[in-house]
């Protein structure tokens, strides 16, 4: 029945053999119950598993520096035989290296061509430079040089040495077992011990799917809500308590018990990474399940789906995740009940673009995919005499909520919103019309590489769906583009069917990395994680999330003496590695921790130069956002190392003050932009030094053609300053580009002068 409904399952689990079918090599999980009863089948599955193991990436294997042992004064090998002739020994070693039989034996023992060469170079140096040499090896070399031994007799000594400098050769089978990720359901024995009921609430934005799941959560004796954002967790926390159901709040930076004595409540609202897979609940809600495919965070949704100990698991999200969730639950023996919802209010794709900011209307939201466009568009709206609210991802939650409240308030003169795709989830907004400023967006793929591509149908629907909301003043929603040439592409994107999600993310745990470190004690954490991913095996339903951010921090703090578990925790800290101040703060935090010196409130105040002044330019505002992230980092670490980060409550108080300061800066954002412009042509470009604005500029620079619409430049009456200043203001030129142009122009002028001088001299001679 299952195979007829899900043909991809059949392809995954069954393979043709002769005239019949057998289990595929990676299909042990769904057959756990009956495979465990028949030893013969179990052994066959193990054999299939071992045959399917992929060869390791030996470029990740770094030779270990062997400790030099104190040598005795006497050379016993020379006393028993004679002193070795180094030239003859070198000839013997080189002959040994070229032997095909030796290379074959090395390959059988785990030495591919690269490792064999590295091991030989090190072995040769060891033999020629060690004095005195090991007695047995000295005697063998003497016999070979004397013609009474064979060069192949060196192989046991060579292999023993190779395993000393490459210790992973001795434990490759153990390493493969540790990094075998093909049975994630087995990682959660508590969840496998109960029979869970899975209910999938499927529907687009504004369909009421999450509402129905939350209603069941509220009526349960105990429950947990797992969401992707602190804002969503906080919203459910408030709603649950307002409904008279005591509920705790659990995020990476905060733990709030409603009970005065600190006893846990039966209900909890948490961010997805913080959900407990040990605590029993009657109902669990997993929101935005489509993020299970996220290259960086997908592992958290996989963990919650497979590991939550709840009688009922209510999963909310896009229909594109239904088949994957059903397949994953098939491997645990749990059925999925699907509830489908339609959008509550209509959403219309308009046949015309806005084309000019003069055509904006109350309730409009202009969506940009980088902060530079946010600054530029909000500045131009202000030129039109309109007031706008601004929301983007790096703003503190309190500032986002304040801007949303300002935009939603019918009595506030602010009727326009300029935002990134951060509005796609977590905020209730009264939007009438979504206007896409651009349709290209920077993304990070599964390998951790940065890509720039057209937004997907899923992303477009998620954002467009914010227009028109059942509970807002605008029931019907509209969506269009700012520029005419983008409209046909938007329609094409929205017409495409949403591609089914095929894989779920996984991430190595601290326990797995600790077991790796036991076998490879000399390897760095970054190298351990590389080897783990290289050896890891996943079946067709999973992928290993990208580990670039983890490795970045691991390399950054490698020189600091920390035990492995602490080092792992620091590496999982949620930071943006494009923010230098945040990265240096993490480095200082780790250094203080290693000295066993608590990071007190006074210490953190000195570090961030508290109290801070109100921002006067965009650069100041961006720096304050980084300071807020540093305080977030402190709170995150205080939750894990309470004794070393003891002043969480005091830090939380100044963070609230900082939120208010940033809120005022965003409220006056157009004034900050003007101030930045007056201080020099650096307003947008220089933010790259603080929060990756340089990367954010790529979509415009690479994909945006100069526009001839009214928006492309300010009205003639408003144009002031040089051509370079106007180009920078419009985002068509950055200060770095201007500097480069000046240098090139200067070189060109010098070249013209030299040529003119030569020509003049030539004519004079003539």
PDB file of N, CA, C and O in Angstrom, residues 489-534:
ATOM      1  N   UNK A 489       8.423  38.014 -14.978  1.00  0.00           N
ATOM      2  CA  UNK A 489       9.185  36.986 -14.273  1.00  0.00           C
ATOM      3  C   UNK A 489       8.485  36.590 -12.983  1.00  0.00           C
ATOM      4  O   UNK A 489       8.433  35.395 -12.636  1.00  0.00           O
ATOM      5  N   UNK A 490       7.927  37.563 -12.260  1.00  0.00           N
ATOM      6  CA  UNK A 490       7.202  37.249 -11.029  1.00  0.00           C
ATOM      7  C   UNK A 490       6.019  36.338 -11.325  1.00  0.00           C
ATOM      8  O   UNK A 490       5.786  35.354 -10.605  1.00  0.00           O
ATOM      9  N   UNK A 491       5.274  36.649 -12.377  1.00  0.00           N
ATOM     10  CA  UNK A 491       4.120  35.817 -12.737  1.00  0.00           C
ATOM     11  C   UNK A 491       4.563  34.396 -13.086  1.00  0.00           C
ATOM     12  O   UNK A 491       3.910  33.415 -12.711  1.00  0.00           O
ATOM     13  N   UNK A 492       5.695  34.312 -13.788  1.00  0.00           N
ATOM     14  CA  UNK A 492       6.214  32.988 -14.153  1.00  0.00           C
ATOM     15  C   UNK A 492       6.613  32.199 -12.908  1.00  0.00           C
ATOM     16  O   UNK A 492       6.338  31.000 -12.799  1.00  0.00           O
ATOM     17  N   UNK A 493       7.253  32.876 -11.953  1.00  0.00           N
ATOM     18  CA  UNK A 493       7.658  32.205 -10.703  1.00  0.00           C
ATOM     19  C   UNK A 493       6.437  31.701  -9.942  1.00  0.00           C
ATOM     20  O   UNK A 493       6.412  30.563  -9.456  1.00  0.00           O
ATOM     21  N   UNK A 494       5.407  32.544  -9.828  1.00  0.00           N
ATOM     22  CA  UNK A 494       4.217  32.182  -9.057  1.00  0.00           C
ATOM     23  C   UNK A 494       3.385  31.102  -9.746  1.00  0.00           C
ATOM     24  O   UNK A 494       2.627  30.391  -9.078  1.00  0.00           O
ATOM     25  N   UNK A 495       3.518  30.986 -11.079  1.00  0.00           N
ATOM     26  CA  UNK A 495       2.765  29.949 -11.803  1.00  0.00           C
ATOM     27  C   UNK A 495       3.377  28.566 -11.614  1.00  0.00           C
ATOM     28  O   UNK A 495       2.699  27.552 -11.745  1.00  0.00           O
ATOM     29  N   UNK A 496       4.666  28.532 -11.345  1.00  0.00           N
ATOM     30  CA  UNK A 496       5.339  27.237 -11.222  1.00  0.00           C
ATOM     31  C   UNK A 496       4.836  26.482  -9.994  1.00  0.00           C
ATOM     32  O   UNK A 496       4.563  27.084  -8.956  1.00  0.00           O
ATOM     33  N   UNK A 497       4.734  25.158 -10.096  1.00  0.00           N
ATOM     34  CA  UNK A 497       4.386  24.381  -8.902  1.00  0.00           C
ATOM     35  C   UNK A 497       5.545  24.380  -7.912  1.00  0.00           C
ATOM     36  O   UNK A 497       6.717  24.447  -8.312  1.00  0.00           O
ATOM     37  N   UNK A 498       5.236  24.326  -6.652  1.00  0.00           N
ATOM     38  CA  UNK A 498       6.277  24.266  -5.621  1.00  0.00           C
ATOM     39  C   UNK A 498       6.934  22.892  -5.668  1.00  0.00           C
ATOM     40  O   UNK A 498       6.255  21.867  -5.643  1.00  0.00           O
ATOM     41  N   UNK A 499       8.247  22.886  -5.758  1.00  0.00           N
ATOM     42  CA  UNK A 499       8.990  21.628  -5.852  1.00  0.00           C
ATOM     43  C   UNK A 499       8.945  20.901  -4.512  1.00  0.00           C
ATOM     44  O   UNK A 499       9.150  21.503  -3.447  1.00  0.00           O
ATOM     45  N   UNK A 500       8.661  19.610  -4.559  1.00  0.00           N
ATOM     46  CA  UNK A 500       8.613  18.814  -3.329  1.00  0.00           C
ATOM     47  C   UNK A 500       9.972  18.819  -2.624  1.00  0.00           C
ATOM     48  O   UNK A 500      11.027  18.787  -3.270  1.00  0.00           O
ATOM     49  N   UNK A 501       9.918  18.849  -1.309  1.00  0.00           N
ATOM     50  CA  UNK A 501      11.135  18.751  -0.499  1.00  0.00           C
ATOM     51  C   UNK A 501      11.525  17.280  -0.427  1.00  0.00           C
ATOM     52  O   UNK A 501      10.704  16.428  -0.070  1.00  0.00           O
ATOM     53  N   UNK A 502      12.775  16.976  -0.753  1.00  0.00           N
ATOM     54  CA  UNK A 502      13.184  15.577  -0.857  1.00  0.00           C
ATOM     55  C   UNK A 502      14.129  15.122   0.242  1.00  0.00           C
ATOM     56  O   UNK A 502      14.294  13.924   0.445  1.00  0.00           O
ATOM     57  N   UNK A 503      14.776  16.063   0.936  1.00  0.00           N
ATOM     58  CA  UNK A 503      15.757  15.657   1.947  1.00  0.00           C
ATOM     59  C   UNK A 503      15.633  16.496   3.215  1.00  0.00           C
ATOM     60  O   UNK A 503      15.179  17.638   3.178  1.00  0.00           O
ATOM     61  N   UNK A 504      16.037  15.891   4.310  1.00  0.00           N
ATOM     62  CA  UNK A 504      16.008  16.542   5.622  1.00  0.00           C
ATOM     63  C   UNK A 504      17.434  16.673   6.143  1.00  0.00           C
ATOM     64  O   UNK A 504      18.278  15.800   5.922  1.00  0.00           O
ATOM     65  N   UNK A 505      17.698  17.765   6.858  1.00  0.00           N
ATOM     66  CA  UNK A 505      19.052  18.041   7.331  1.00  0.00           C
ATOM     67  C   UNK A 505      19.455  17.237   8.560  1.00  0.00           C
ATOM     68  O   UNK A 505      18.623  16.893   9.404  1.00  0.00           O
ATOM     69  N   UNK A 506      20.738  16.952   8.654  1.00  0.00           N
ATOM     70  CA  UNK A 506      21.340  16.301   9.826  1.00  0.00           C
ATOM     71  C   UNK A 506      22.605  17.064  10.202  1.00  0.00           C
ATOM     72  O   UNK A 506      23.195  17.763   9.374  1.00  0.00           O
ATOM     73  N   UNK A 507      23.024  16.914  11.459  1.00  0.00           N
ATOM     74  CA  UNK A 507      24.251  17.568  11.916  1.00  0.00           C
ATOM     75  C   UNK A 507      24.915  16.674  12.956  1.00  0.00           C
ATOM     76  O   UNK A 507      24.229  16.094  13.805  1.00  0.00           O
ATOM     77  N   UNK A 508      26.244  16.513  12.903  1.00  0.00           N
ATOM     78  CA  UNK A 508      26.912  15.680  13.916  1.00  0.00           C
ATOM     79  C   UNK A 508      26.727  16.243  15.320  1.00  0.00           C
ATOM     80  O   UNK A 508      26.779  17.453  15.526  1.00  0.00           O
ATOM     81  N   UNK A 509      26.509  15.355  16.274  1.00  0.00           N
ATOM     82  CA  UNK A 509      26.292  15.773  17.658  1.00  0.00           C
ATOM     83  C   UNK A 509      27.623  15.876  18.404  1.00  0.00           C
ATOM     84  O   UNK A 509      28.655  15.375  17.945  1.00  0.00           O
ATOM     85  N   UNK A 510      27.567  16.508  19.559  1.00  0.00           N
ATOM     86  CA  UNK A 510      28.773  16.633  20.383  1.00  0.00           C
ATOM     87  C   UNK A 510      29.292  15.257  20.789  1.00  0.00           C
ATOM     88  O   UNK A 510      30.515  15.031  20.850  1.00  0.00           O
ATOM     89  N   UNK A 511      28.377  14.321  21.067  1.00  0.00           N
ATOM     90  CA  UNK A 511      28.797  12.973  21.473  1.00  0.00           C
ATOM     91  C   UNK A 511      29.552  12.269  20.348  1.00  0.00           C
ATOM     92  O   UNK A 511      30.565  11.593  20.587  1.00  0.00           O
ATOM     93  N   UNK A 512      29.059  12.414  19.111  1.00  0.00           N
ATOM     94  CA  UNK A 512      29.739  11.778  17.980  1.00  0.00           C
ATOM     95  C   UNK A 512      31.134  12.365  17.774  1.00  0.00           C
ATOM     96  O   UNK A 512      32.093  11.628  17.512  1.00  0.00           O
ATOM     97  N   UNK A 513      31.260  13.682  17.897  1.00  0.00           N
ATOM     98  CA  UNK A 513      32.560  14.312  17.716  1.00  0.00           C
ATOM     99  C   UNK A 513      33.514  13.918  18.852  1.00  0.00           C
ATOM    100  O   UNK A 513      34.718  13.732  18.638  1.00  0.00           O
ATOM    101  N   UNK A 514      32.977  13.750  20.058  1.00  0.00           N
ATOM    102  CA  UNK A 514      33.820  13.311  21.177  1.00  0.00           C
ATOM    103  C   UNK A 514      34.375  11.913  20.932  1.00  0.00           C
ATOM    104  O   UNK A 514      35.539  11.626  21.238  1.00  0.00           O
ATOM    105  N   UNK A 515      33.547  11.019  20.372  1.00  0.00           N
ATOM    106  CA  UNK A 515      34.017   9.668  20.054  1.00  0.00           C
ATOM    107  C   UNK A 515      35.080   9.719  18.958  1.00  0.00           C
ATOM    108  O   UNK A 515      36.048   8.954  18.983  1.00  0.00           O
ATOM    109  N   UNK A 516      34.911  10.629  17.999  1.00  0.00           N
ATOM    110  CA  UNK A 516      35.937  10.811  16.971  1.00  0.00           C
ATOM    111  C   UNK A 516      37.241  11.273  17.614  1.00  0.00           C
ATOM    112  O   UNK A 516      38.320  10.791  17.265  1.00  0.00           O
ATOM    113  N   UNK A 517      37.143  12.224  18.522  1.00  0.00           N
ATOM    114  CA  UNK A 517      38.332  12.780  19.167  1.00  0.00           C
ATOM    115  C   UNK A 517      39.057  11.722  19.997  1.00  0.00           C
ATOM    116  O   UNK A 517      40.288  11.777  20.146  1.00  0.00           O
ATOM    117  N   UNK A 518      38.325  10.770  20.547  1.00  0.00           N
ATOM    118  CA  UNK A 518      38.950   9.689  21.309  1.00  0.00           C
ATOM    119  C   UNK A 518      39.910   8.899  20.417  1.00  0.00           C
ATOM    120  O   UNK A 518      41.008   8.507  20.843  1.00  0.00           O
ATOM    121  N   UNK A 519      39.491   8.672  19.172  1.00  0.00           N
ATOM    122  CA  UNK A 519      40.332   7.925  18.235  1.00  0.00           C
ATOM    123  C   UNK A 519      41.407   8.803  17.597  1.00  0.00           C
ATOM    124  O   UNK A 519      42.462   8.296  17.191  1.00  0.00           O
ATOM    125  N   UNK A 520      41.130  10.114  17.459  1.00  0.00           N
ATOM    126  CA  UNK A 520      42.069  11.031  16.808  1.00  0.00           C
ATOM    127  C   UNK A 520      42.381  12.191  17.752  1.00  0.00           C
ATOM    128  O   UNK A 520      41.982  13.335  17.514  1.00  0.00           O
ATOM    129  N   UNK A 521      43.091  11.922  18.843  1.00  0.00           N
ATOM    130  CA  UNK A 521      43.281  12.956  19.878  1.00  0.00           C
ATOM    131  C   UNK A 521      44.112  14.146  19.415  1.00  0.00           C
ATOM    132  O   UNK A 521      44.028  15.220  20.005  1.00  0.00           O
ATOM    133  N   UNK A 522      44.915  13.990  18.360  1.00  0.00           N
ATOM    134  CA  UNK A 522      45.784  15.081  17.912  1.00  0.00           C
ATOM    135  C   UNK A 522      45.105  15.993  16.892  1.00  0.00           C
ATOM    136  O   UNK A 522      45.632  17.052  16.556  1.00  0.00           O
ATOM    137  N   UNK A 523      43.931  15.593  16.386  1.00  0.00           N
ATOM    138  CA  UNK A 523      43.271  16.370  15.329  1.00  0.00           C
ATOM    139  C   UNK A 523      42.580  17.600  15.915  1.00  0.00           C
ATOM    140  O   UNK A 523      42.085  17.576  17.043  1.00  0.00           O
ATOM    141  N   UNK A 524      42.552  18.661  15.141  1.00  0.00           N
ATOM    142  CA  UNK A 524      41.815  19.857  15.563  1.00  0.00           C
ATOM    143  C   UNK A 524      40.320  19.599  15.397  1.00  0.00           C
ATOM    144  O   UNK A 524      39.900  18.693  14.662  1.00  0.00           O
ATOM    145  N   UNK A 525      39.494  20.420  16.057  1.00  0.00           N
ATOM    146  CA  UNK A 525      38.046  20.253  15.955  1.00  0.00           C
ATOM    147  C   UNK A 525      37.580  20.467  14.521  1.00  0.00           C
ATOM    148  O   UNK A 525      36.717  19.742  14.019  1.00  0.00           O
ATOM    149  N   UNK A 526      38.146  21.447  13.836  1.00  0.00           N
ATOM    150  CA  UNK A 526      37.780  21.695  12.444  1.00  0.00           C
ATOM    151  C   UNK A 526      38.117  20.493  11.577  1.00  0.00           C
ATOM    152  O   UNK A 526      37.323  20.084  10.713  1.00  0.00           O
ATOM    153  N   UNK A 527      39.277  19.889  11.821  1.00  0.00           N
ATOM    154  CA  UNK A 527      39.675  18.712  11.060  1.00  0.00           C
ATOM    155  C   UNK A 527      38.793  17.511  11.402  1.00  0.00           C
ATOM    156  O   UNK A 527      38.419  16.719  10.518  1.00  0.00           O
ATOM    157  N   UNK A 528      38.432  17.369  12.683  1.00  0.00           N
ATOM    158  CA  UNK A 528      37.542  16.280  13.096  1.00  0.00           C
ATOM    159  C   UNK A 528      36.209  16.356  12.367  1.00  0.00           C
ATOM    160  O   UNK A 528      35.690  15.346  11.877  1.00  0.00           O
ATOM    161  N   UNK A 529      35.638  17.558  12.301  1.00  0.00           N
ATOM    162  CA  UNK A 529      34.328  17.705  11.675  1.00  0.00           C
ATOM    163  C   UNK A 529      34.427  17.454  10.174  1.00  0.00           C
ATOM    164  O   UNK A 529      33.522  16.887   9.560  1.00  0.00           O
ATOM    165  N   UNK A 530      35.558  17.842   9.574  1.00  0.00           N
ATOM    166  CA  UNK A 530      35.768  17.567   8.148  1.00  0.00           C
ATOM    167  C   UNK A 530      35.833  16.066   7.880  1.00  0.00           C
ATOM    168  O   UNK A 530      35.217  15.555   6.937  1.00  0.00           O
ATOM    169  N   UNK A 531      36.612  15.365   8.701  1.00  0.00           N
ATOM    170  CA  UNK A 531      36.740  13.913   8.524  1.00  0.00           C
ATOM    171  C   UNK A 531      35.393  13.234   8.764  1.00  0.00           C
ATOM    172  O   UNK A 531      35.010  12.303   8.043  1.00  0.00           O
ATOM    173  N   UNK A 532      34.658  13.707   9.767  1.00  0.00           N
ATOM    174  CA  UNK A 532      33.347  13.130  10.060  1.00  0.00           C
ATOM    175  C   UNK A 532      32.427  13.232   8.842  1.00  0.00           C
ATOM    176  O   UNK A 532      31.806  12.245   8.430  1.00  0.00           O
ATOM    177  N   UNK A 533      32.333  14.421   8.277  1.00  0.00           N
ATOM    178  CA  UNK A 533      31.451  14.614   7.117  1.00  0.00           C
ATOM    179  C   UNK A 533      31.941  13.796   5.928  1.00  0.00           C
ATOM    180  O   UNK A 533      31.152  13.230   5.169  1.00  0.00           O
ATOM    181  N   UNK A 534      33.272  13.715   5.777  1.00  0.00           N
ATOM    182  CA  UNK A 534      33.832  12.941   4.668  1.00  0.00           C
ATOM    183  C   UNK A 534      33.459  11.466   4.765  1.00  0.00           C
ATOM    184  O   UNK A 534      33.134  10.825   3.753  1.00  0.00           O
TER     185      UNK A 534
END
